[in-house]
Amino acid sequence: MIRCWRLDDSRQTLVLGSHNDHLAEVVYWGPRLSDTENLTTLYQAQVLDVTGGMLDQNPELSICPEATRTFPGQPGLNVRDTDGTPLLPKFSFADAIEEDDALTLIYKDQSATLTYTARFAIDGQTHVIDAQAGVSSTRPVHLHWLSAPVFPAPQFSDEMIDFAGRWCGEFQMNRTPWSAGIRYRNNRTGRTGHEHFPGLIVPCRGATNATGHAYAFHYGWSGGHRMVAEELPDGRRQVQFGHASRVEMAAATEFKTAKLYAMFSDDGINGCAVAFQRHLRDRIVQWPDADRPRPVHYNCWEAVYFNHNLPELKDIAERAAKLGAERFVLDDGWFGNRDDDTTSLSDWEVDPRKYPDGLTPLIDHIHGLGMSFGIWFEPEMINEDSDIHRAHPNWALGGEDQILGRQQKALNMALPEVRDFLFDRIGAVLRDHDIDYIKWDHNRVLPMPDAAQTRGSYALIDRLRDAFPHVEIESCASGGGRIDFGIMERTHRVWLSDSNDAHERLKMQHNAAIFLPSAVTGSHVGPRECHTSGRVYDIRYRSWVAAQRHMGFEMDPRELTEDEAAVLTEVTTWWKDNRDWMTTADILRLDSSDEAVIAEQQLSRQHDRFVVFAGKAATSSQIAPRPLRLTRLTPDAMYKIELKNREEIHHLSRGNPLLKSEPMVVSGAFLMNHGITLPWSFPDRMWVIEGTLV
Ligand code: DGJ
């Protein structure tokens, strides 16, 4: 007997089907099918042929491929009895629960020990499908691997794109050609990591940012993921995502994957990006006050590091407020004896040497300047040199002789007493002061990955969020080491990178936009001489790069010349004037005809205005700038186009493209097919072009 189910939105259809009560497989996923499509015929039509040297029938590439059905690739589940004996389930259909936009499939194994459940939900507006799998058992078992429901990857695709990175170099795109075998990522660091952002894009042949078919995946979990992108000997391809393997330490009767977010796009990688951006901003992040405009940040880290001095901080705050900051974030150094990074993590009490009257005088001063106040914590960490470590050495995760990371250990977040302690200490700081923001850091990898650690961290954040619902949280882990939709269910901003180098940031922001909307992506104007790269950049470039996302400053404002302060104030004012629509705009990565230009178009929800940021990241190979083609405009509508920062045109730019001298009105067709002729410029400059529908 053949059973089939379908989930649709306006642009895609997902069809699942199975025969003889076997586990279902995705038999179609792509552009929307007609309502009249006969799914049984479709199931039969997609069955692959066999020839010599093959089994007499191809084992199904199911949502949880089973080792017991001669599946030629990686199975979706690896589970063992408590004595280590592998359990080799063969599942058969038990039930299907069909809702309007969701489908739950339930299967039992032949010995009735294990139950496998998969749930798919489709969001008709954002076009994101979330898929989650669970296994329950009648007796405790050990889980080595459980994949979220397995999706096929398209055959008409030559390569896949996943993401790597490092400290100060997050979101680097890797392109790997499809070939027989596996592209395997198994992140055993215990956190999402700079190195292993859990995302995958599978563009179909010829797809670009703006056109073509593309599939995308993101695994929403902060404890490290495993990805298997495998091409089977018969040519089929499967994509598995789950927690890193063997991170469940204890035998248990229930296991669940995190949500795998997946979608098909018929308008290029931007179709995936817009879906992820909207889904994250509008569905996942729980904003305390969704209507509150994103405040301009000032963060004092790169200004003072651990040298907290009240009069100095007050002076810095005054200058930051004058430049346009609306929230002051007091970074590391305010607690214990924290004069450097060797000491005091976990001693979350205000340092009386630096703040003899507590934090209140500083906070009052900051409020008096019209800014709100945020504060840094690194809750999951402990220094050996801390009162808490001396009192509770057993609270630390991992062996005594472990290699430290930034001189620190992680706390064992699975212990309820650790979570209670942190809740009390952090809660006391939040209760005693008017604080609306936490920068929540996590500066080392775990000594060993453990899913219970991630669940413990989530539980603590959730409890604090319940108790202090007005407090927003920024997820930071030495910059972008903990960015994923799991942490974003409970936080509101990410610190994309510790690199405030505008050149590096431009590249990272461009790639991160495939997953992250501007509302959650922090970006700060750093010091004139960048502390992490040694490069020196003009304030204009630094300011415009920060203005692409949730803007802030992080330099010591006392270093600013009059001209620099004026430029920064002006760009900040521009950002504030535009943030309302930019916060909900779609970030569209432009297909630049010049490799040196990294460009994006932020298009308002109503499609009535946009801004293009065209960053020149290198010198071009050709001498004159190539036109930059825009996207998603209405071809026969007219747009007024204006170069916002015309005063930055260098005298070596000697030609007369109209854009250089005045606003122009041209059609969407012209902008999308010919493109905007940019003025010539040095590298490490940004052109900002505003567009409005006439
Ligand atoms: C690492 C973060 O990424 C920085 O922004 C800063 O908060 C430091 N930790 C503080 O120790």
XYZ file of C-alpha atoms and ligand atoms in Angstrom:
705
model
C 0.000 0.000 0.000
C 1.270 3.472 -0.874
C 0.645 6.343 1.519
C 1.435 9.953 0.642
C 1.216 13.337 2.292
C 1.944 16.847 1.086
C 2.751 20.205 2.594
C 2.508 23.333 0.474
C 3.025 27.008 0.547
C 2.721 29.382 -2.357
C 6.170 28.582 -3.722
C 7.019 25.025 -2.717
C 5.568 21.578 -2.227
C 6.980 18.829 -0.085
C 5.615 15.348 -0.776
C 6.328 12.433 1.519
C 5.415 8.916 0.572
C 5.915 5.339 1.626
C 4.904 1.834 0.732
C 4.232 -1.249 2.805
C 4.228 0.769 6.028
C 7.927 1.597 5.650
C 9.319 4.910 6.839
C 8.302 7.742 4.547
C 10.713 9.375 2.156
C 10.662 12.766 0.505
C 9.503 11.910 -2.979
C 9.215 15.464 -4.216
C 10.472 18.809 -2.953
C 10.530 21.839 -5.172
C 8.277 24.315 -6.966
C 4.603 24.212 -5.970
C 2.675 21.354 -7.556
C -0.867 21.571 -8.756
C -3.544 20.641 -6.224
C -4.681 17.950 -8.618
C -1.379 16.088 -8.699
C -1.935 12.407 -8.026
C 0.534 11.643 -5.258
C 0.378 7.880 -5.670
C 1.317 8.209 -9.324
C 4.021 10.615 -8.349
C 5.362 8.130 -5.816
C 5.480 5.405 -8.450
C 6.951 7.726 -11.055
C 9.971 8.664 -9.008
C 11.007 5.078 -8.209
C 14.479 4.503 -9.630
C 15.284 1.781 -12.111
C 17.785 -1.013 -11.345
C 20.347 -2.779 -13.474
C 23.149 -5.312 -13.171
C 25.205 -5.141 -10.013
C 22.369 -3.584 -8.059
C 19.893 -4.905 -5.567
C 16.580 -5.841 -7.139
C 15.028 -2.717 -5.762
C 16.554 0.483 -4.411
C 16.238 0.770 -0.638
C 14.344 3.946 0.157
C 16.172 7.109 1.135
C 13.783 7.612 4.000
C 13.461 10.377 6.597
C 15.538 8.109 8.860
C 17.450 5.666 6.636
C 17.627 2.268 8.318
C 20.701 0.074 8.408
C 18.365 -2.944 8.416
C 17.018 -2.230 4.940
C 20.328 -2.511 3.091
C 20.485 1.241 2.787
C 23.818 1.925 1.072
C 24.589 5.156 2.940
C 24.714 6.551 6.449
C 21.761 5.533 8.620
C 19.692 8.194 10.345
C 19.753 6.517 13.753
C 22.379 4.746 15.802
C 21.131 3.495 19.139
C 22.416 0.887 21.559
C 21.240 -1.073 24.522
C 22.795 -0.251 27.878
C 25.175 -3.201 27.465
C 26.393 -1.767 24.164
C 24.479 -4.084 21.840
C 23.378 -2.167 18.751
C 19.632 -1.973 18.360
C 18.750 -2.368 14.719
C 15.214 -1.167 14.389
C 13.019 -1.697 11.388
C 10.213 0.777 11.699
C 6.701 0.441 10.489
C 3.890 2.916 10.234
C 1.800 3.591 13.341
C 0.060 6.914 12.793
C -0.015 10.172 10.892
C -1.344 13.393 12.364
C -2.238 15.887 9.690
C -2.734 19.529 10.589
C -3.221 22.483 8.239
C 0.447 23.302 7.904
C 2.082 20.407 9.690
C 2.454 16.682 9.514
C 3.554 14.266 12.226
C 4.494 10.715 11.309
C 4.841 8.034 13.953
C 6.515 4.647 13.533
C 7.164 1.699 15.855
C 9.965 -0.785 15.483
C 9.370 -4.515 15.104
C 10.160 -5.284 18.740
C 7.911 -2.432 19.960
C 10.851 -1.016 21.934
C 11.406 2.143 19.929
C 9.054 4.757 18.584
C 10.281 7.169 15.935
C 8.461 10.450 15.359
C 9.063 13.089 12.714
C 7.265 16.395 12.520
C 7.302 18.780 9.570
C 5.741 22.236 9.743
C 5.634 24.713 6.906
C 5.291 28.454 7.380
C 3.221 29.817 4.540
C 4.553 33.325 4.950
C 8.261 32.832 5.529
C 8.485 29.632 3.429
C 10.538 27.878 6.076
C 9.901 24.211 6.798
C 10.967 23.116 10.227
C 11.541 19.441 10.774
C 12.300 17.649 13.985
C 12.734 13.983 14.892
C 12.388 12.137 18.168
C 12.957 8.646 19.439
C 11.424 7.164 22.535
C 12.151 3.805 24.039
C 10.421 1.515 26.509
C 13.711 1.103 28.380
C 16.778 3.341 28.718
C 19.056 3.186 25.688
C 22.182 4.977 24.508
C 21.877 7.304 21.563
C 24.912 7.704 19.335
C 23.260 9.494 16.465
C 19.824 10.744 15.528
C 19.317 12.787 12.411
C 16.595 15.368 12.057
C 14.283 14.189 9.259
C 16.445 13.505 6.250
C 15.951 15.490 3.074
C 17.222 14.588 -0.355
C 19.553 17.049 -2.056
C 18.784 17.976 -5.650
C 20.338 16.031 -8.489
C 20.597 19.113 -10.686
C 23.273 20.619 -8.515
C 27.030 20.602 -8.895
C 28.116 21.859 -5.543
C 27.151 22.602 -1.991
C 28.060 25.586 0.144
C 28.716 25.308 3.847
C 30.338 27.611 6.359
C 33.610 27.646 8.224
C 35.437 30.365 10.082
C 37.664 31.350 12.924
C 37.956 33.981 15.593
C 37.722 37.353 13.802
C 36.877 35.566 10.546
C 33.364 34.142 10.864
C 31.047 33.016 8.044
C 33.509 31.924 5.390
C 31.778 30.104 2.555
C 33.117 26.725 1.401
C 32.090 25.350 -1.935
C 32.438 21.597 -2.357
C 31.577 19.789 -5.587
C 29.195 16.902 -5.234
C 30.923 13.571 -5.786
C 30.501 10.019 -4.587
C 30.861 9.830 -0.814
C 30.376 12.197 2.040
C 30.925 15.808 2.970
C 30.961 15.371 6.726
C 31.008 17.986 9.486
C 31.028 16.839 13.080
C 31.506 19.752 15.410
C 32.841 18.395 18.698
C 33.581 21.773 20.305
C 30.402 21.770 22.396
C 29.220 25.112 21.024
C 28.002 26.298 17.651
C 31.473 27.597 17.011
C 33.176 30.061 14.717
C 34.417 27.062 12.814
C 31.166 25.288 12.069
C 28.125 27.453 11.489
C 25.383 24.797 11.017
C 24.137 25.796 7.589
C 24.134 24.361 4.100
C 23.081 25.826 0.761
C 22.591 23.598 -2.241
C 22.266 25.770 -5.336
C 20.995 24.112 -8.472
C 23.113 24.489 -11.577
C 23.351 28.138 -12.648
C 21.753 29.583 -9.516
C 23.090 32.931 -8.354
C 22.160 35.170 -5.467
C 19.222 36.549 -7.412
C 18.077 33.774 -9.731
C 17.652 30.044 -10.023
C 16.670 27.236 -7.729
C 18.350 26.711 -4.389
C 17.787 24.646 -1.248
C 18.949 25.678 2.188
C 19.264 24.123 5.644
C 20.061 25.373 9.115
C 20.236 23.297 12.291
C 19.050 25.333 15.288
C 21.263 24.020 18.066
C 24.068 25.582 20.104
C 25.951 22.454 21.178
C 27.676 21.595 17.918
C 26.148 19.795 14.972
C 26.856 16.941 12.652
C 26.116 17.227 8.954
C 26.276 14.463 6.409
C 25.830 15.438 2.775
C 26.197 12.172 0.969
C 26.020 11.019 -2.589
C 25.045 7.362 -2.742
C 26.424 4.902 -5.292
C 23.108 5.113 -7.170
C 23.480 8.887 -7.480
C 20.881 9.927 -4.929
C 21.924 12.477 -2.351
C 20.922 12.840 1.251
C 21.323 15.630 3.798
C 21.405 14.761 7.479
C 21.698 17.239 10.330
C 21.663 16.481 14.035
C 23.567 17.066 17.262
C 27.228 16.119 16.986
C 27.472 12.353 17.339
C 27.709 10.737 20.782
C 26.872 13.820 22.806
C 24.162 12.084 24.844
C 26.159 10.750 27.787
C 23.399 9.012 29.704
C 21.023 6.240 28.724
C 17.511 7.630 28.450
C 14.042 6.846 27.139
C 13.473 10.052 25.133
C 15.663 11.848 22.631
C 14.916 14.692 20.310
C 16.808 16.535 17.633
C 16.729 20.294 17.413
C 14.725 21.825 14.602
C 16.155 21.616 11.140
C 15.061 24.666 9.147
C 14.859 23.979 5.435
C 13.465 25.599 2.364
C 13.340 25.597 -1.393
C 13.792 28.884 -3.229
C 12.884 29.607 -6.815
C 14.643 32.949 -6.804
C 18.197 32.170 -5.983
C 20.107 32.172 -2.744
C 18.362 35.440 -1.860
C 15.104 33.512 -1.704
C 16.673 31.375 1.035
C 18.200 34.403 2.739
C 14.937 36.317 2.866
C 13.142 33.263 4.240
C 15.726 32.743 6.999
C 15.919 36.463 7.825
C 12.149 36.838 8.127
C 11.672 33.584 9.980
C 14.322 34.448 12.524
C 13.142 38.006 13.071
C 9.389 37.435 12.939
C 8.972 33.907 14.298
C 11.926 32.917 16.422
C 13.232 35.925 18.310
C 10.976 36.774 21.250
C 11.269 40.551 21.389
C 10.383 42.071 24.771
C 8.954 45.020 22.854
C 8.799 44.426 19.138
C 7.970 48.072 18.433
C 10.979 49.463 20.237
C 13.438 50.732 17.639
C 16.805 48.999 17.875
C 18.870 51.365 20.051
C 22.297 52.507 18.867
C 24.830 50.744 21.086
C 27.932 51.920 22.764
C 30.147 49.094 24.059
C 33.194 50.059 26.112
C 35.304 46.912 25.558
C 37.787 48.228 23.027
C 37.908 51.581 24.813
C 38.908 50.493 28.308
C 39.162 46.688 28.433
C 39.537 45.801 32.152
C 40.521 49.314 33.261
C 37.237 50.490 34.647
C 37.440 53.941 36.122
C 34.217 55.673 37.010
C 35.029 59.282 35.983
C 36.509 58.009 32.725
C 33.523 55.806 31.956
C 31.198 58.720 32.676
C 33.154 60.900 30.284
C 33.076 58.177 27.609
C 29.345 57.746 28.122
C 28.751 61.472 27.653
C 30.692 61.470 24.415
C 28.943 58.309 23.191
C 25.538 59.846 23.910
C 26.519 62.981 22.021
C 27.449 60.862 19.019
C 24.006 59.284 19.110
C 24.313 56.178 21.294
C 21.157 55.064 23.068
C 22.394 52.076 25.049
C 25.634 51.807 26.993
C 27.003 48.309 27.498
C 29.475 47.837 30.323
C 31.695 44.993 29.177
C 34.002 42.613 31.033
C 35.866 43.896 34.115
C 33.190 45.169 36.544
C 33.135 42.181 38.995
C 35.390 40.196 41.336
C 39.034 41.173 40.922
C 38.839 41.108 37.194
C 41.850 43.155 36.130
C 42.723 40.739 33.367
C 41.364 37.493 31.991
C 43.085 35.174 34.461
C 40.661 35.641 37.287
C 37.180 36.027 38.817
C 34.765 34.476 36.316
C 31.822 33.256 38.417
C 32.363 35.887 41.126
C 29.456 37.933 39.844
C 29.583 40.679 42.441
C 30.501 44.271 41.749
C 34.190 45.043 42.326
C 34.239 47.608 45.187
C 37.717 48.787 44.199
C 36.381 50.015 40.865
C 32.839 50.829 41.974
C 32.969 51.778 45.682
C 29.286 52.773 45.629
C 28.222 49.943 43.360
C 27.071 50.322 39.783
C 24.254 52.716 40.575
C 26.249 55.956 40.141
C 27.344 54.880 36.667
C 23.908 53.606 35.710
C 22.219 56.785 36.938
C 24.668 58.862 34.970
C 23.989 56.820 31.837
C 20.250 57.063 32.283
C 20.666 60.792 32.822
C 22.233 60.937 29.367
C 19.157 59.281 27.897
C 20.786 55.887 27.362
C 19.713 52.533 28.727
C 22.229 50.289 30.437
C 23.490 46.840 29.542
C 26.029 44.625 31.235
C 28.386 41.783 30.337
C 28.307 38.293 31.877
C 29.982 35.066 30.960
C 27.722 32.813 33.019
C 28.864 29.372 31.934
C 32.506 30.003 32.829
C 34.754 29.894 35.861
C 38.379 30.805 36.551
C 40.353 28.579 38.872
C 41.320 31.838 40.531
C 37.834 32.664 41.788
C 36.027 32.356 45.100
C 33.463 30.071 43.525
C 36.073 27.676 42.157
C 37.767 27.572 45.521
C 34.428 26.787 47.164
C 33.065 24.394 44.524
C 35.847 22.905 42.401
C 33.432 20.115 41.451
C 31.184 22.577 39.609
C 33.685 22.805 36.777
C 33.141 20.650 33.728
C 35.930 18.288 32.712
C 39.051 16.909 34.333
C 41.347 18.795 36.635
C 44.223 18.475 34.194
C 42.241 19.738 31.226
C 43.676 22.336 28.878
C 42.245 25.701 29.830
C 40.791 28.119 27.293
C 41.453 31.791 27.963
C 42.602 30.629 31.406
C 39.121 29.388 32.207
C 36.980 26.289 32.581
C 33.336 25.791 31.773
C 30.825 25.215 34.542
C 28.778 22.049 34.460
C 25.449 23.478 33.393
C 23.696 20.147 33.794
C 23.958 20.548 37.583
C 20.829 22.196 38.997
C 22.863 23.779 41.827
C 25.090 25.516 39.284
C 22.091 26.890 37.440
C 20.477 27.987 40.733
C 23.653 29.745 41.765
C 23.894 31.576 38.433
C 20.232 32.469 38.461
C 20.606 33.969 41.932
C 23.773 35.939 41.199
C 22.707 37.259 37.809
C 19.174 37.783 39.097
C 20.503 39.893 41.988
C 22.354 42.204 39.602
C 19.278 42.549 37.404
C 16.941 43.058 40.348
C 19.111 45.666 42.054
C 19.673 47.787 38.961
C 17.787 49.190 36.057
C 19.339 47.038 33.348
C 17.702 46.212 30.034
C 20.424 44.201 28.325
C 22.909 41.418 28.890
C 25.844 40.691 26.672
C 26.150 36.934 27.305
C 29.597 35.666 26.428
C 31.076 32.149 26.089
C 34.785 32.327 25.432
C 35.979 28.755 25.245
C 35.057 25.444 23.734
C 33.979 22.651 26.077
C 36.499 20.079 27.326
C 34.182 17.540 25.743
C 30.837 18.013 23.974
C 27.764 17.119 25.982
C 24.169 17.830 24.981
C 23.196 18.195 28.650
C 25.440 21.261 28.832
C 23.536 22.999 26.045
C 20.190 22.054 27.577
C 21.445 23.429 30.923
C 22.451 26.739 29.332
C 19.096 26.993 27.581
C 17.273 26.277 30.855
C 19.169 29.028 32.668
C 18.540 31.596 29.956
C 14.862 30.628 29.805
C 14.508 31.006 33.559
C 16.169 34.415 33.543
C 14.018 35.478 30.599
C 10.896 34.470 32.503
C 11.973 36.386 35.570
C 13.232 39.464 33.665
C 11.202 39.559 30.485
C 12.200 43.142 29.650
C 15.892 42.236 29.431
C 17.305 41.629 25.971
C 20.268 39.319 25.520
C 23.125 39.397 23.067
C 24.693 36.062 22.178
C 28.447 36.391 22.039
C 31.155 33.735 22.128
C 34.464 35.441 21.389
C 32.400 37.139 18.697
C 30.334 34.800 16.545
C 30.950 31.486 18.300
C 27.337 30.909 19.282
C 25.042 31.950 16.469
C 22.165 29.636 15.606
C 18.376 29.621 15.716
C 18.402 27.612 18.982
C 20.145 30.370 20.925
C 18.088 32.954 19.036
C 14.877 31.520 20.487
C 16.066 33.060 23.732
C 18.294 35.997 22.698
C 17.940 39.129 20.596
C 21.237 40.063 19.046
C 24.439 38.368 18.001
C 27.935 39.695 18.269
C 28.924 38.589 14.811
C 32.640 38.854 15.372
C 35.322 40.317 17.593
C 36.684 41.901 14.450
C 35.654 45.525 14.182
C 37.782 45.772 11.048
C 35.374 47.232 8.498
C 36.920 45.282 5.630
C 36.519 41.933 7.403
C 33.128 42.883 8.700
C 31.859 43.758 5.237
C 32.671 40.236 4.047
C 31.254 38.513 7.114
C 28.062 40.521 7.130
C 27.527 39.718 3.484
C 27.676 35.963 4.066
C 25.911 35.973 7.430
C 22.968 37.750 5.771
C 22.006 34.415 4.238
C 20.743 33.556 7.720
C 20.592 36.738 9.804
C 18.439 39.843 9.451
C 19.897 43.206 10.266
C 17.698 43.524 13.392
C 19.803 40.936 15.231
C 23.239 41.504 13.725
C 25.389 43.765 15.860
C 27.979 45.879 14.055
C 30.175 48.470 15.732
C 32.383 51.302 14.577
C 35.748 50.289 15.984
C 38.923 52.222 16.755
C 40.750 54.072 13.979
C 43.528 51.510 14.158
C 41.738 48.202 14.389
C 42.781 46.232 17.478
C 42.440 42.833 15.848
C 43.974 43.530 12.427
C 46.163 46.605 12.835
C 44.511 48.174 9.798
C 43.637 51.857 9.768
C 40.395 52.865 8.118
C 38.670 56.109 7.447
C 35.733 56.853 9.746
C 33.396 56.988 6.736
C 34.054 53.397 5.784
C 33.857 52.208 9.390
C 30.601 54.056 9.960
C 28.835 52.876 6.818
C 29.785 49.250 7.409
C 28.313 49.445 10.925
C 25.230 51.196 9.527
C 24.486 48.120 7.421
C 23.300 46.256 10.508
C 22.311 46.969 14.136
C 24.642 49.909 14.598
C 26.918 50.662 17.501
C 30.306 52.126 18.472
C 33.109 50.462 20.336
C 36.101 52.787 20.049
C 37.225 55.186 22.731
C 35.368 58.317 21.657
C 38.194 60.405 23.052
C 40.282 59.360 20.048
C 37.889 60.958 17.553
C 38.911 64.113 15.736
C 36.274 66.750 15.166
C 35.815 65.588 11.604
C 35.497 61.955 12.667
C 32.939 62.805 15.324
C 30.956 64.846 12.791
C 30.939 62.005 10.242
C 29.979 59.425 12.835
C 27.176 61.607 14.154
C 25.879 62.168 10.660
C 25.876 58.482 9.697
C 24.282 57.574 13.017
C 21.551 60.135 12.439
C 20.992 58.680 8.979
C 20.760 55.202 10.501
C 18.222 56.361 13.084
C 16.168 58.075 10.397
C 16.045 54.847 8.409
C 16.086 52.118 11.015
C 12.326 51.702 11.163
C 12.058 50.358 7.666
C 15.579 48.871 7.558
C 14.903 46.709 10.610
C 12.281 44.792 8.685
C 13.874 45.103 5.240
C 15.132 42.112 3.294
C 18.876 42.020 2.801
C 19.515 40.955 -0.789
C 23.042 39.988 -1.728
C 23.773 41.437 -5.155
C 25.517 39.487 -7.892
C 28.338 41.870 -8.479
C 29.949 41.937 -11.900
C 33.124 43.180 -10.252
C 34.691 40.711 -7.855
C 36.154 43.586 -5.877
C 32.715 44.923 -5.000
C 30.669 43.325 -2.215
C 27.221 44.772 -2.508
C 23.792 44.347 -1.021
C 20.405 45.927 -1.445
C 18.161 46.336 1.561
C 14.627 46.432 0.231
C 11.715 47.598 2.346
C 8.832 45.240 3.069
C 6.544 47.432 0.948
C 9.110 47.437 -1.870
C 8.816 51.222 -1.992
C 12.365 52.086 -0.972
C 15.766 50.555 -0.754
C 19.355 51.297 0.044
C 22.334 49.779 -1.718
C 25.613 49.397 0.112
C 28.401 48.779 -2.366
C 31.653 48.112 -0.545
C 34.863 48.052 -2.485
C 36.865 45.300 -0.849
C 39.844 45.326 -3.225
C 41.148 47.105 -6.286
C 39.339 45.996 -9.421
C 41.067 44.167 -12.210
C 39.494 46.461 -14.832
C 40.069 50.196 -14.673
C 36.499 51.561 -14.657
C 33.721 50.400 -12.329
C 31.285 47.945 -13.828
C 27.551 48.657 -13.420
C 25.933 47.035 -10.401
C 22.661 45.264 -11.134
C 19.875 45.525 -8.585
C 17.189 42.975 -7.888
C 13.526 42.415 -6.941
C 12.317 45.775 -8.285
C 9.228 46.234 -10.428
C 10.499 46.419 -14.034
C 8.129 49.096 -15.251
C 8.110 51.177 -12.069
C 10.294 54.284 -11.843
C 12.753 54.798 -9.004
C 14.530 57.882 -7.805
C 18.160 56.966 -7.199
C 20.529 59.114 -5.203
C 24.121 58.731 -4.089
C 23.933 59.450 -0.398
C 27.626 60.050 0.246
C 28.480 62.108 -2.828
C 30.982 64.161 -0.834
C 33.213 61.076 -0.709
C 33.900 61.165 -4.457
C 37.641 61.379 -4.952
C 39.172 63.843 -7.416
C 40.643 60.890 -9.308
C 37.079 60.034 -10.317
C 36.881 62.367 -13.318
C 33.936 61.133 -15.419
C 30.316 62.207 -15.494
C 27.899 59.375 -14.689
C 24.691 61.168 -13.726
C 24.622 59.571 -10.275
C 27.714 61.576 -9.318
C 26.045 64.926 -9.706
C 22.312 64.576 -9.093
C 19.474 62.213 -8.298
C 18.110 60.352 -11.294
C 14.818 58.659 -12.094
C 15.108 55.365 -13.966
C 13.055 52.222 -14.344
C 13.342 49.018 -12.372
C 14.099 47.299 -15.688
C 17.125 49.518 -16.252
C 18.355 49.033 -12.682
C 17.968 45.273 -12.808
C 19.271 44.685 -16.326
C 21.878 47.355 -16.858
C 22.577 48.436 -13.315
C 23.934 51.494 -11.546
C 27.216 52.970 -12.742
C 29.211 53.587 -9.588
C 31.816 56.317 -9.301
C 35.417 55.136 -9.331
C 36.909 54.817 -5.857
C 39.834 53.593 -3.813
C 39.402 50.222 -2.140
C 37.920 50.104 1.353
C 35.284 52.670 0.557
C 31.535 52.235 0.592
C 29.000 53.775 -1.748
C 25.557 54.263 -0.279
C 22.757 54.639 -2.797
C 19.210 55.379 -1.775
C 16.264 54.459 -3.930
C 12.590 55.375 -3.691
C 9.663 54.292 -5.752
C 8.366 57.308 -7.679
C 34.979 38.320 24.038
C 33.955 39.182 23.383
O 33.709 38.762 22.100
C 34.397 40.629 23.447
O 33.517 41.447 22.744
C 34.479 41.023 24.886
O 33.196 41.001 25.467
C 35.412 40.082 25.626
N 35.099 38.707 25.429
C 35.400 40.369 27.098
O 36.171 39.502 27.797
